[in-house]
PDB file of C-alpha atoms in Angstrom:
ATOM      1  CA  MET A 159      41.058  24.105  25.320  1.00  0.00           C
ATOM      2  CA  ILE A 160      41.725  22.992  21.724  1.00  0.00           C
ATOM      3  CA  GLY A 161      40.831  19.434  22.638  1.00  0.00           C
ATOM      4  CA  PHE A 162      37.544  20.535  24.216  1.00  0.00           C
ATOM      5  CA  ARG A 163      36.613  22.701  21.204  1.00  0.00           C
ATOM      6  CA  LEU A 164      37.405  19.839  18.822  1.00  0.00           C
ATOM      7  CA  PHE A 165      35.250  17.497  20.896  1.00  0.00           C
ATOM      8  CA  TYR A 166      32.426  20.075  20.920  1.00  0.00           C
ATOM      9  CA  LEU A 167      32.548  20.523  17.130  1.00  0.00           C
ATOM     10  CA  LEU A 168      32.591  16.775  16.506  1.00  0.00           C
ATOM     11  CA  ALA A 169      29.666  16.300  18.869  1.00  0.00           C
ATOM     12  CA  ARG A 170      27.659  18.959  17.050  1.00  0.00           C
ATOM     13  CA  LEU A 171      28.448  17.377  13.676  1.00  0.00           C
ATOM     14  CA  TRP A 172      27.349  13.972  14.949  1.00  0.00           C
ATOM     15  CA  LEU A 173      24.077  15.321  16.344  1.00  0.00           C
ATOM     16  CA  THR A 174      23.403  17.201  13.105  1.00  0.00           C
ATOM     17  CA  SER A 175      24.039  14.097  11.030  1.00  0.00           C
ATOM     18  CA  MET A 176      21.718  12.072  13.256  1.00  0.00           C
ATOM     19  CA  TRP A 177      18.973  14.662  12.767  1.00  0.00           C
ATOM     20  CA  LEU A 178      19.469  14.634   8.994  1.00  0.00           C
ATOM     21  CA  VAL A 179      19.128  10.859   8.738  1.00  0.00           C
ATOM     22  CA  ALA A 180      16.375  10.487  11.351  1.00  0.00           C
ATOM     23  CA  PRO A 181      13.891   7.905  10.097  1.00  0.00           C
ATOM     24  CA  ALA A 182      10.550   9.101   8.793  1.00  0.00           C
ATOM     25  CA  MET A 183       7.710   8.552  11.230  1.00  0.00           C
ATOM     26  CA  ALA A 184       4.428   6.843  10.558  1.00  0.00           C
ATOM     27  CA  GLU A 185       1.310   8.951  11.045  1.00  0.00           C
ATOM     28  CA  ILE A 186      -2.065   8.133  12.551  1.00  0.00           C
ATOM     29  CA  ARG A 187      -5.029  10.421  11.853  1.00  0.00           C
ATOM     30  CA  PHE A 188      -8.343   9.905  13.600  1.00  0.00           C
ATOM     31  CA  ASP A 189     -10.644  12.657  12.334  1.00  0.00           C
ATOM     32  CA  ASN A 190     -11.167  11.704   8.687  1.00  0.00           C
ATOM     33  CA  ALA A 191     -14.398  11.390   6.736  1.00  0.00           C
ATOM     34  CA  LEU A 192     -15.715  10.571   3.284  1.00  0.00           C
ATOM     35  CA  GLY A 193     -19.132  11.440   1.918  1.00  0.00           C
ATOM     36  CA  SER A 194     -21.454   8.612   0.902  1.00  0.00           C
ATOM     37  CA  ASP A 195     -24.429   8.996  -1.416  1.00  0.00           C
ATOM     38  CA  ILE A 196     -25.579   5.502  -0.479  1.00  0.00           C
ATOM     39  CA  LEU A 197     -25.768   6.213   3.257  1.00  0.00           C
ATOM     40  CA  GLY A 198     -26.603   9.863   2.799  1.00  0.00           C
ATOM     41  CA  ARG A 199     -24.027  10.904   5.404  1.00  0.00           C
ATOM     42  CA  PRO A 200     -20.256  11.027   5.893  1.00  0.00           C
ATOM     43  CA  VAL A 201     -18.404   7.907   6.981  1.00  0.00           C
ATOM     44  CA  ARG A 202     -15.641   8.555   9.472  1.00  0.00           C
ATOM     45  CA  TYR A 203     -12.408   6.575   9.536  1.00  0.00           C
ATOM     46  CA  ALA A 204      -9.038   6.325  11.252  1.00  0.00           C
ATOM     47  CA  LEU A 205      -5.943   6.269   9.063  1.00  0.00           C
ATOM     48  CA  TYR A 206      -2.408   4.869   9.380  1.00  0.00           C
ATOM     49  CA  LEU A 207       0.162   6.172   6.899  1.00  0.00           C
ATOM     50  CA  PRO A 208       3.448   4.234   6.869  1.00  0.00           C
ATOM     51  CA  PRO A 209       6.922   5.742   7.347  1.00  0.00           C
ATOM     52  CA  GLU A 210       8.206   7.506   4.221  1.00  0.00           C
ATOM     53  CA  TYR A 211       4.656   8.119   2.938  1.00  0.00           C
ATOM     54  CA  GLU A 212       5.138  11.893   3.005  1.00  0.00           C
ATOM     55  CA  LYS A 213       8.646  11.645   1.552  1.00  0.00           C
ATOM     56  CA  ASP A 214       8.072   9.497  -1.512  1.00  0.00           C
ATOM     57  CA  ASN A 215       5.592   9.206  -4.361  1.00  0.00           C
ATOM     58  CA  ARG A 216       5.104   5.456  -4.325  1.00  0.00           C
ATOM     59  CA  SER A 217       1.732   3.759  -3.994  1.00  0.00           C
ATOM     60  CA  TYR A 218       0.914   1.299  -1.230  1.00  0.00           C
ATOM     61  CA  PRO A 219      -1.326  -1.685  -0.576  1.00  0.00           C
ATOM     62  CA  VAL A 220      -4.285  -1.030   1.714  1.00  0.00           C
ATOM     63  CA  LEU A 221      -5.394  -2.951   4.789  1.00  0.00           C
ATOM     64  CA  TYR A 222      -8.982  -2.330   5.867  1.00  0.00           C
ATOM     65  CA  LEU A 223      -9.626  -2.732   9.600  1.00  0.00           C
ATOM     66  CA  LEU A 224     -13.125  -3.715  10.743  1.00  0.00           C
ATOM     67  CA  HIS A 225     -13.724  -3.171  14.468  1.00  0.00           C
ATOM     68  CA  GLY A 226     -15.886  -5.133  16.888  1.00  0.00           C
ATOM     69  CA  GLY A 227     -19.499  -4.584  17.892  1.00  0.00           C
ATOM     70  CA  GLY A 228     -20.970  -3.038  21.020  1.00  0.00           C
ATOM     71  CA  ASN A 229     -18.779  -0.062  21.899  1.00  0.00           C
ATOM     72  CA  GLY A 230     -16.289  -0.843  19.140  1.00  0.00           C
ATOM     73  CA  GLN A 231     -15.044   2.060  17.015  1.00  0.00           C
ATOM     74  CA  PRO A 232     -12.200   2.831  14.579  1.00  0.00           C
ATOM     75  CA  SER A 233      -9.827   4.339  17.144  1.00  0.00           C
ATOM     76  CA  ASP A 234      -9.795   1.059  19.116  1.00  0.00           C
ATOM     77  CA  TRP A 235      -7.247  -0.367  16.697  1.00  0.00           C
ATOM     78  CA  PHE A 236      -4.712   2.262  17.731  1.00  0.00           C
ATOM     79  CA  THR A 237      -5.655   3.348  21.261  1.00  0.00           C
ATOM     80  CA  ILE A 238      -6.459  -0.088  22.717  1.00  0.00           C
ATOM     81  CA  ALA A 239      -4.813  -2.615  20.403  1.00  0.00           C
ATOM     82  CA  GLY A 240      -1.668  -0.573  19.784  1.00  0.00           C
ATOM     83  CA  LEU A 241      -1.757  -1.486  16.110  1.00  0.00           C
ATOM     84  CA  GLY A 242       0.220   1.600  15.110  1.00  0.00           C
ATOM     85  CA  GLN A 243       3.213   0.574  17.231  1.00  0.00           C
ATOM     86  CA  THR A 244       2.981  -3.006  15.973  1.00  0.00           C
ATOM     87  CA  LEU A 245       2.949  -1.869  12.351  1.00  0.00           C
ATOM     88  CA  ASP A 246       5.837   0.548  12.993  1.00  0.00           C
ATOM     89  CA  ARG A 247       7.949  -2.203  14.514  1.00  0.00           C
ATOM     90  CA  MET A 248       7.188  -4.872  11.924  1.00  0.00           C
ATOM     91  CA  ILE A 249       7.769  -2.476   9.023  1.00  0.00           C
ATOM     92  CA  SER A 250      11.009  -1.209  10.589  1.00  0.00           C
ATOM     93  CA  GLU A 251      12.247  -4.768  11.099  1.00  0.00           C
ATOM     94  CA  GLY A 252      11.388  -5.654   7.511  1.00  0.00           C
ATOM     95  CA  THR A 253       8.954  -8.309   8.718  1.00  0.00           C
ATOM     96  CA  ILE A 254       6.121  -6.877   6.637  1.00  0.00           C
ATOM     97  CA  ARG A 255       5.945  -4.488   3.692  1.00  0.00           C
ATOM     98  CA  PRO A 256       4.757  -0.902   4.343  1.00  0.00           C
ATOM     99  CA  LEU A 257       1.034  -0.432   3.878  1.00  0.00           C
ATOM    100  CA  ILE A 258      -1.784   2.017   4.458  1.00  0.00           C
ATOM    101  CA  ALA A 259      -4.326   0.960   7.097  1.00  0.00           C
ATOM    102  CA  ILE A 260      -7.895   2.278   7.084  1.00  0.00           C
ATOM    103  CA  ALA A 261     -10.380   1.713   9.914  1.00  0.00           C
ATOM    104  CA  PRO A 262     -13.909   2.771   8.869  1.00  0.00           C
ATOM    105  CA  ASP A 263     -16.596   3.540  11.416  1.00  0.00           C
ATOM    106  CA  GLY A 264     -19.086   0.683  11.283  1.00  0.00           C
ATOM    107  CA  ARG A 265     -21.489   2.171  13.809  1.00  0.00           C
ATOM    108  CA  ARG A 266     -25.013   2.833  12.640  1.00  0.00           C
ATOM    109  CA  ASP A 267     -25.222   6.233  14.327  1.00  0.00           C
ATOM    110  CA  GLU A 268     -24.251   7.909  17.591  1.00  0.00           C
ATOM    111  CA  ALA A 269     -26.561   5.690  19.644  1.00  0.00           C
ATOM    112  CA  ASN A 270     -25.483   2.535  17.778  1.00  0.00           C
ATOM    113  CA  ASP A 271     -28.122   0.437  19.531  1.00  0.00           C
ATOM    114  CA  ILE A 272     -28.303  -1.982  16.580  1.00  0.00           C
ATOM    115  CA  ALA A 273     -25.133  -3.483  15.102  1.00  0.00           C
ATOM    116  CA  THR A 274     -24.498  -3.069  11.392  1.00  0.00           C
ATOM    117  CA  TYR A 275     -22.088  -6.035  11.144  1.00  0.00           C
ATOM    118  CA  PHE A 276     -20.659  -3.940   8.275  1.00  0.00           C
ATOM    119  CA  LEU A 277     -23.397  -5.558   6.158  1.00  0.00           C
ATOM    120  CA  ASP A 278     -26.602  -4.392   4.465  1.00  0.00           C
ATOM    121  CA  ASP A 279     -29.812  -4.249   6.489  1.00  0.00           C
ATOM    122  CA  GLN A 280     -32.348  -6.885   5.556  1.00  0.00           C
ATOM    123  CA  ASP A 281     -34.930  -4.167   4.825  1.00  0.00           C
ATOM    124  CA  GLY A 282     -32.460  -2.038   2.839  1.00  0.00           C
ATOM    125  CA  ARG A 283     -32.602   0.868   5.299  1.00  0.00           C
ATOM    126  CA  VAL A 284     -28.823   1.013   5.873  1.00  0.00           C
ATOM    127  CA  LEU A 285     -26.679  -0.458   3.093  1.00  0.00           C
ATOM    128  CA  TRP A 286     -23.299  -0.497   4.820  1.00  0.00           C
ATOM    129  CA  GLN A 287     -21.695  -3.261   2.728  1.00  0.00           C
ATOM    130  CA  THR A 288     -22.891  -1.706  -0.531  1.00  0.00           C
ATOM    131  CA  MET A 289     -21.504   1.638   0.621  1.00  0.00           C
ATOM    132  CA  PHE A 290     -18.154   0.062   1.496  1.00  0.00           C
ATOM    133  CA  PHE A 291     -17.683  -1.464  -1.963  1.00  0.00           C
ATOM    134  CA  GLU A 292     -19.221   1.268  -4.117  1.00  0.00           C
ATOM    135  CA  ASP A 293     -18.465   4.500  -2.236  1.00  0.00           C
ATOM    136  CA  PHE A 294     -15.826   3.985   0.412  1.00  0.00           C
ATOM    137  CA  MET A 295     -13.059   1.837  -1.083  1.00  0.00           C
ATOM    138  CA  PRO A 296     -12.924   3.649  -4.442  1.00  0.00           C
ATOM    139  CA  ALA A 297     -12.747   7.050  -2.715  1.00  0.00           C
ATOM    140  CA  ILE A 298     -10.156   5.908  -0.165  1.00  0.00           C
ATOM    141  CA  GLU A 299      -7.876   4.443  -2.801  1.00  0.00           C
ATOM    142  CA  LYS A 300      -8.092   7.607  -4.861  1.00  0.00           C
ATOM    143  CA  ARG A 301      -7.434   9.901  -1.893  1.00  0.00           C
ATOM    144  CA  HIS A 302      -4.532   7.988  -0.324  1.00  0.00           C
ATOM    145  CA  ARG A 303      -2.023   6.793  -2.975  1.00  0.00           C
ATOM    146  CA  ALA A 304      -3.167   3.194  -3.038  1.00  0.00           C
ATOM    147  CA  ILE A 305      -1.955   0.648  -5.577  1.00  0.00           C
ATOM    148  CA  GLY A 306      -5.589  -0.297  -6.093  1.00  0.00           C
ATOM    149  CA  GLY A 307      -7.165  -3.554  -7.175  1.00  0.00           C
ATOM    150  CA  GLY A 308      -7.979  -6.728  -5.292  1.00  0.00           C
ATOM    151  CA  ASP A 309      -4.457  -8.115  -5.177  1.00  0.00           C
ATOM    152  CA  ALA A 310      -3.257  -5.023  -3.294  1.00  0.00           C
ATOM    153  CA  ARG A 311      -6.083  -4.975  -0.766  1.00  0.00           C
ATOM    154  CA  ALA A 312      -6.733  -6.977   2.422  1.00  0.00           C
ATOM    155  CA  VAL A 313      -9.095  -6.964   5.405  1.00  0.00           C
ATOM    156  CA  LEU A 314      -8.425  -7.574   9.106  1.00  0.00           C
ATOM    157  CA  GLY A 315     -11.423  -7.866  11.408  1.00  0.00           C
ATOM    158  CA  ILE A 316     -12.147  -8.680  15.034  1.00  0.00           C
ATOM    159  CA  SER A 317     -15.388 -10.156  16.362  1.00  0.00           C
ATOM    160  CA  MET A 318     -18.224  -8.508  14.384  1.00  0.00           C
ATOM    161  CA  GLY A 319     -15.668  -7.164  11.917  1.00  0.00           C
ATOM    162  CA  ALA A 320     -14.196 -10.643  11.467  1.00  0.00           C
ATOM    163  CA  VAL A 321     -17.603 -11.943  10.378  1.00  0.00           C
ATOM    164  CA  ALA A 322     -17.849  -9.196   7.773  1.00  0.00           C
ATOM    165  CA  ALA A 323     -14.273  -9.781   6.586  1.00  0.00           C
ATOM    166  CA  THR A 324     -15.081 -13.456   5.960  1.00  0.00           C
ATOM    167  CA  ILE A 325     -18.314 -12.669   4.146  1.00  0.00           C
ATOM    168  CA  TYR A 326     -16.632 -10.020   1.994  1.00  0.00           C
ATOM    169  CA  GLN A 327     -13.912 -12.424   0.898  1.00  0.00           C
ATOM    170  CA  MET A 328     -16.339 -15.210   0.062  1.00  0.00           C
ATOM    171  CA  GLN A 329     -18.905 -13.055  -1.715  1.00  0.00           C
ATOM    172  CA  ALA A 330     -16.321 -10.999  -3.643  1.00  0.00           C
ATOM    173  CA  PRO A 331     -13.228 -13.252  -3.857  1.00  0.00           C
ATOM    174  CA  ASP A 332     -11.430 -11.059  -6.393  1.00  0.00           C
ATOM    175  CA  ALA A 333     -11.912  -7.882  -4.360  1.00  0.00           C
ATOM    176  CA  PHE A 334      -9.239  -8.816  -1.793  1.00  0.00           C
ATOM    177  CA  ALA A 335      -5.929 -10.642  -1.735  1.00  0.00           C
ATOM    178  CA  GLY A 336      -7.007 -12.158   1.576  1.00  0.00           C
ATOM    179  CA  VAL A 337      -8.479 -11.564   5.008  1.00  0.00           C
ATOM    180  CA  ALA A 338      -7.555 -12.219   8.636  1.00  0.00           C
ATOM    181  CA  ALA A 339     -10.456 -12.870  11.015  1.00  0.00           C
ATOM    182  CA  ILE A 340      -9.738 -12.789  14.757  1.00  0.00           C
ATOM    183  CA  SER A 341     -12.437 -14.126  17.103  1.00  0.00           C
ATOM    184  CA  ALA A 342     -15.080 -14.146  14.370  1.00  0.00           C
ATOM    185  CA  ALA A 343     -18.476 -13.724  16.049  1.00  0.00           C
ATOM    186  CA  PHE A 344     -20.327 -16.387  14.064  1.00  0.00           C
ATOM    187  CA  ARG A 345     -23.111 -17.947  16.114  1.00  0.00           C
ATOM    188  CA  THR A 346     -24.648 -21.391  16.034  1.00  0.00           C
ATOM    189  CA  PRO A 347     -28.394 -21.602  15.341  1.00  0.00           C
ATOM    190  CA  LYS A 348     -28.971 -22.422  19.016  1.00  0.00           C
ATOM    191  CA  GLN A 349     -27.106 -19.299  20.107  1.00  0.00           C
ATOM    192  CA  VAL A 350     -29.285 -17.151  17.851  1.00  0.00           C
ATOM    193  CA  LEU A 351     -32.471 -18.809  19.087  1.00  0.00           C
ATOM    194  CA  ASP A 352     -31.394 -18.409  22.722  1.00  0.00           C
ATOM    195  CA  LEU A 353     -30.884 -14.640  22.452  1.00  0.00           C
ATOM    196  CA  SER A 354     -33.366 -12.564  24.430  1.00  0.00           C
ATOM    197  CA  SER A 355     -35.524 -10.094  22.512  1.00  0.00           C
ATOM    198  CA  ASP A 356     -33.205  -7.245  23.528  1.00  0.00           C
ATOM    199  CA  GLY A 357     -30.109  -9.309  22.774  1.00  0.00           C
ATOM    200  CA  TYR A 358     -31.413 -10.243  19.347  1.00  0.00           C
ATOM    201  CA  ARG A 359     -32.429  -6.666  18.567  1.00  0.00           C
ATOM    202  CA  SER A 360     -29.029  -5.165  19.408  1.00  0.00           C
ATOM    203  CA  ARG A 361     -27.192  -7.704  17.252  1.00  0.00           C
ATOM    204  CA  TYR A 362     -29.434  -8.783  14.392  1.00  0.00           C
ATOM    205  CA  ALA A 363     -32.433  -6.476  14.025  1.00  0.00           C
ATOM    206  CA  GLY A 364     -30.675  -4.816  11.105  1.00  0.00           C
ATOM    207  CA  VAL A 365     -29.032  -7.749   9.349  1.00  0.00           C
ATOM    208  CA  LEU A 366     -31.791 -10.361   9.766  1.00  0.00           C
ATOM    209  CA  GLY A 367     -34.876  -8.230  10.398  1.00  0.00           C
ATOM    210  CA  ALA A 368     -36.547  -6.644  13.398  1.00  0.00           C
ATOM    211  CA  ASP A 369     -38.718  -8.331  16.057  1.00  0.00           C
ATOM    212  CA  LEU A 370     -38.113 -11.888  14.914  1.00  0.00           C
ATOM    213  CA  LYS A 371     -38.730 -14.685  17.394  1.00  0.00           C
ATOM    214  CA  GLY A 372     -37.884 -18.368  17.469  1.00  0.00           C
ATOM    215  CA  GLU A 373     -37.356 -20.054  14.112  1.00  0.00           C
ATOM    216  CA  GLU A 374     -38.274 -16.824  12.302  1.00  0.00           C
ATOM    217  CA  ARG A 375     -34.722 -15.678  13.034  1.00  0.00           C
ATOM    218  CA  LEU A 376     -33.228 -18.494  10.946  1.00  0.00           C
ATOM    219  CA  ASN A 377     -34.577 -17.000   7.739  1.00  0.00           C
ATOM    220  CA  GLU A 378     -33.213 -16.823   4.187  1.00  0.00           C
ATOM    221  CA  THR A 379     -30.833 -14.017   5.105  1.00  0.00           C
ATOM    222  CA  TRP A 380     -29.415 -16.078   7.962  1.00  0.00           C
ATOM    223  CA  THR A 381     -29.020 -19.080   5.666  1.00  0.00           C
ATOM    224  CA  ALA A 382     -27.226 -16.952   3.043  1.00  0.00           C
ATOM    225  CA  LEU A 383     -24.586 -15.995   5.624  1.00  0.00           C
ATOM    226  CA  LEU A 384     -23.887 -19.515   6.896  1.00  0.00           C
ATOM    227  CA  PRO A 385     -20.331 -20.794   6.252  1.00  0.00           C
ATOM    228  CA  LYS A 386     -21.593 -23.708   4.135  1.00  0.00           C
ATOM    229  CA  THR A 387     -23.683 -21.366   1.978  1.00  0.00           C
ATOM    230  CA  LEU A 388     -20.751 -18.987   1.573  1.00  0.00           C
ATOM    231  CA  ALA A 389     -18.504 -21.902   0.627  1.00  0.00           C
ATOM    232  CA  ASP A 390     -20.984 -23.394  -1.836  1.00  0.00           C
ATOM    233  CA  GLN A 391     -21.687 -20.115  -3.618  1.00  0.00           C
ATOM    234  CA  THR A 392     -18.173 -18.666  -3.951  1.00  0.00           C
ATOM    235  CA  ASP A 393     -15.687 -19.056  -6.795  1.00  0.00           C
ATOM    236  CA  LYS A 394     -13.573 -21.856  -5.334  1.00  0.00           C
ATOM    237  CA  ALA A 395     -10.853 -21.449  -7.943  1.00  0.00           C
ATOM    238  CA  ARG A 396      -9.681 -18.352  -6.100  1.00  0.00           C
ATOM    239  CA  PHE A 397      -8.976 -20.432  -2.982  1.00  0.00           C
ATOM    240  CA  LYS A 398      -7.325 -23.524  -4.450  1.00  0.00           C
ATOM    241  CA  ARG A 399      -3.643 -22.588  -4.286  1.00  0.00           C
ATOM    242  CA  ILE A 400      -3.075 -20.369  -1.271  1.00  0.00           C
ATOM    243  CA  PRO A 401      -4.848 -19.827   2.075  1.00  0.00           C
ATOM    244  CA  ARG A 402      -6.443 -16.433   1.532  1.00  0.00           C
ATOM    245  CA  LEU A 403      -8.483 -16.774   4.726  1.00  0.00           C
ATOM    246  CA  TYR A 404      -6.885 -16.809   8.172  1.00  0.00           C
ATOM    247  CA  PHE A 405      -8.870 -17.498  11.355  1.00  0.00           C
ATOM    248  CA  ASP A 406      -7.656 -17.189  14.942  1.00  0.00           C
ATOM    249  CA  ILE A 407      -9.988 -18.093  17.797  1.00  0.00           C
ATOM    250  CA  GLY A 408      -9.470 -18.471  21.542  1.00  0.00           C
ATOM    251  CA  ALA A 409     -10.160 -21.883  23.062  1.00  0.00           C
ATOM    252  CA  ASP A 410     -12.505 -20.250  25.604  1.00  0.00           C
ATOM    253  CA  ASP A 411     -14.236 -17.934  23.130  1.00  0.00           C
ATOM    254  CA  PRO A 412     -18.051 -18.176  23.209  1.00  0.00           C
ATOM    255  CA  PHE A 413     -17.969 -18.303  19.396  1.00  0.00           C
ATOM    256  CA  PHE A 414     -15.538 -21.233  19.291  1.00  0.00           C
ATOM    257  CA  GLU A 415     -18.148 -23.810  18.261  1.00  0.00           C
ATOM    258  CA  ALA A 416     -19.419 -21.771  15.330  1.00  0.00           C
ATOM    259  CA  SER A 417     -15.842 -21.064  14.251  1.00  0.00           C
ATOM    260  CA  THR A 418     -15.043 -24.771  14.175  1.00  0.00           C
ATOM    261  CA  ASP A 419     -18.204 -25.308  12.112  1.00  0.00           C
ATOM    262  CA  LEU A 420     -16.855 -22.704   9.694  1.00  0.00           C
ATOM    263  CA  HIS A 421     -13.503 -24.487   9.560  1.00  0.00           C
ATOM    264  CA  PHE A 422     -15.154 -27.816   8.746  1.00  0.00           C
ATOM    265  CA  ALA A 423     -17.439 -26.253   6.120  1.00  0.00           C
ATOM    266  CA  PHE A 424     -14.480 -24.649   4.354  1.00  0.00           C
ATOM    267  CA  ARG A 425     -12.336 -27.746   4.660  1.00  0.00           C
ATOM    268  CA  ASN A 426     -15.076 -29.958   3.231  1.00  0.00           C
ATOM    269  CA  ALA A 427     -15.498 -27.514   0.349  1.00  0.00           C
ATOM    270  CA  GLU A 428     -11.729 -27.679  -0.285  1.00  0.00           C
ATOM    271  CA  ILE A 429     -11.322 -23.974   0.360  1.00  0.00           C
ATOM    272  CA  LYS A 430      -7.740 -23.536   1.477  1.00  0.00           C
ATOM    273  CA  HIS A 431      -7.514 -21.529   4.691  1.00  0.00           C
ATOM    274  CA  ARG A 432      -5.648 -21.310   7.972  1.00  0.00           C
ATOM    275  CA  PHE A 433      -7.412 -22.079  11.239  1.00  0.00           C
ATOM    276  CA  ARG A 434      -5.526 -21.307  14.449  1.00  0.00           C
ATOM    277  CA  VAL A 435      -6.688 -22.071  17.991  1.00  0.00           C
ATOM    278  CA  THR A 436      -4.812 -20.635  20.964  1.00  0.00           C
ATOM    279  CA  GLU A 437      -5.553 -20.063  24.619  1.00  0.00           C
ATOM    280  CA  GLY A 438      -7.763 -17.100  25.374  1.00  0.00           C
ATOM    281  CA  GLY A 439     -11.232 -15.652  25.333  1.00  0.00           C
ATOM    282  CA  HIS A 440     -13.139 -12.968  23.471  1.00  0.00           C
ATOM    283  CA  ASP A 441     -11.344  -9.870  24.704  1.00  0.00           C
ATOM    284  CA  TRP A 442      -8.618  -7.343  24.035  1.00  0.00           C
ATOM    285  CA  ASN A 443      -5.964  -9.428  25.752  1.00  0.00           C
ATOM    286  CA  PHE A 444      -6.470 -12.092  23.107  1.00  0.00           C
ATOM    287  CA  TRP A 445      -6.809  -9.641  20.225  1.00  0.00           C
ATOM    288  CA  ARG A 446      -3.640  -7.734  21.067  1.00  0.00           C
ATOM    289  CA  THR A 447      -1.572 -10.907  21.222  1.00  0.00           C
ATOM    290  CA  SER A 448      -3.097 -12.165  17.958  1.00  0.00           C
ATOM    291  CA  LEU A 449      -2.326  -9.111  15.833  1.00  0.00           C
ATOM    292  CA  GLU A 450       1.233  -9.932  14.814  1.00  0.00           C
ATOM    293  CA  ALA A 451       0.422 -13.363  13.406  1.00  0.00           C
ATOM    294  CA  ALA A 452      -2.583 -11.897  11.580  1.00  0.00           C
ATOM    295  CA  LEU A 453      -0.409  -9.178  10.048  1.00  0.00           C
ATOM    296  CA  LEU A 454       2.093 -11.788   8.869  1.00  0.00           C
ATOM    297  CA  HIS A 455      -0.757 -13.478   7.010  1.00  0.00           C
ATOM    298  CA  VAL A 456      -1.876 -10.151   5.552  1.00  0.00           C
ATOM    299  CA  ASP A 457       1.646  -9.476   4.322  1.00  0.00           C
ATOM    300  CA  ALA A 458       1.899 -12.971   2.824  1.00  0.00           C
ATOM    301  CA  VAL A 459      -1.255 -12.562   0.727  1.00  0.00           C
ATOM    302  CA  LEU A 460      -0.218  -9.070  -0.379  1.00  0.00           C
ATOM    303  CA  THR A 461       3.352 -10.001  -1.327  1.00  0.00           C
ATOM    304  CA  ARG A 462       2.845 -13.539  -2.651  1.00  0.00           C
ATOM    305  CA  GLY A 463       4.587 -14.845   0.427  1.00  0.00           C
ATOM    306  CA  TYR A 464       2.635 -18.086   0.239  1.00  0.00           C
ATOM    307  CA  GLY A 465       4.400 -18.928  -3.007  1.00  0.00           C
ATOM    308  CA  GLU A 466       1.606 -18.021  -5.386  1.00  0.00           C
TER     309      GLU A 466
END
């Protein structure tokens, strides 16, 4: 009887000690919103807070997550891609440093029949990119204990979001430590010209202008967003020493040709970057398997892991 009671007491002590030292859990919140004077409406976002966030007072770097087009939305990162579990594991293993991840809603409205590309409309009707820089990021980094500043901020995008991530980095090189672009949906001129009227409208009626046909689509706005234009007009000094831009594209992706054009344009401009080609298409199977390598790049630019 004494032996059993001793065993029982020891077991209770062990269980109590395990409960006391249980690791803090990360938290994912989906129903968040910030007001925007520029858009004149709230902008919703999904939020990942790293383990220990609620237990300490430290500040964290921020990773902005830009989702894909079509039916893409902020929750995709966590419900389909499983990004929360990947971050939990990599942080727990010490592979990457803890960070806050923010996935803004890049949809135009509930119908979302015209993509925003996370950019400003050509006619100025919806200024999503302006909102992101002037309203959203400052408010986010005030609300959620962010370190703040470009060197503590990165962007990860897929498809449509990968295009925006690239453009953001090139147009505002000091605003981010770096970006990771998975399956960037850049199109060749032929692909834009070949789009049906409905196909063009759903993708580019906002960014390039509505009801454009033929060569009208390849206008000044289109030219301003070409990789060569972005490379020629950016501050190249920011990209001389480390590869702030990381691209991963599937060999069977319909945007492969335009992505290789981007790679050559950046290489010819001596903009240091990483360009990775692996098997796969333009789908969640490819994106899920690409996340870990992209996060390693994000961590490297945030922690000077490239030897800066």
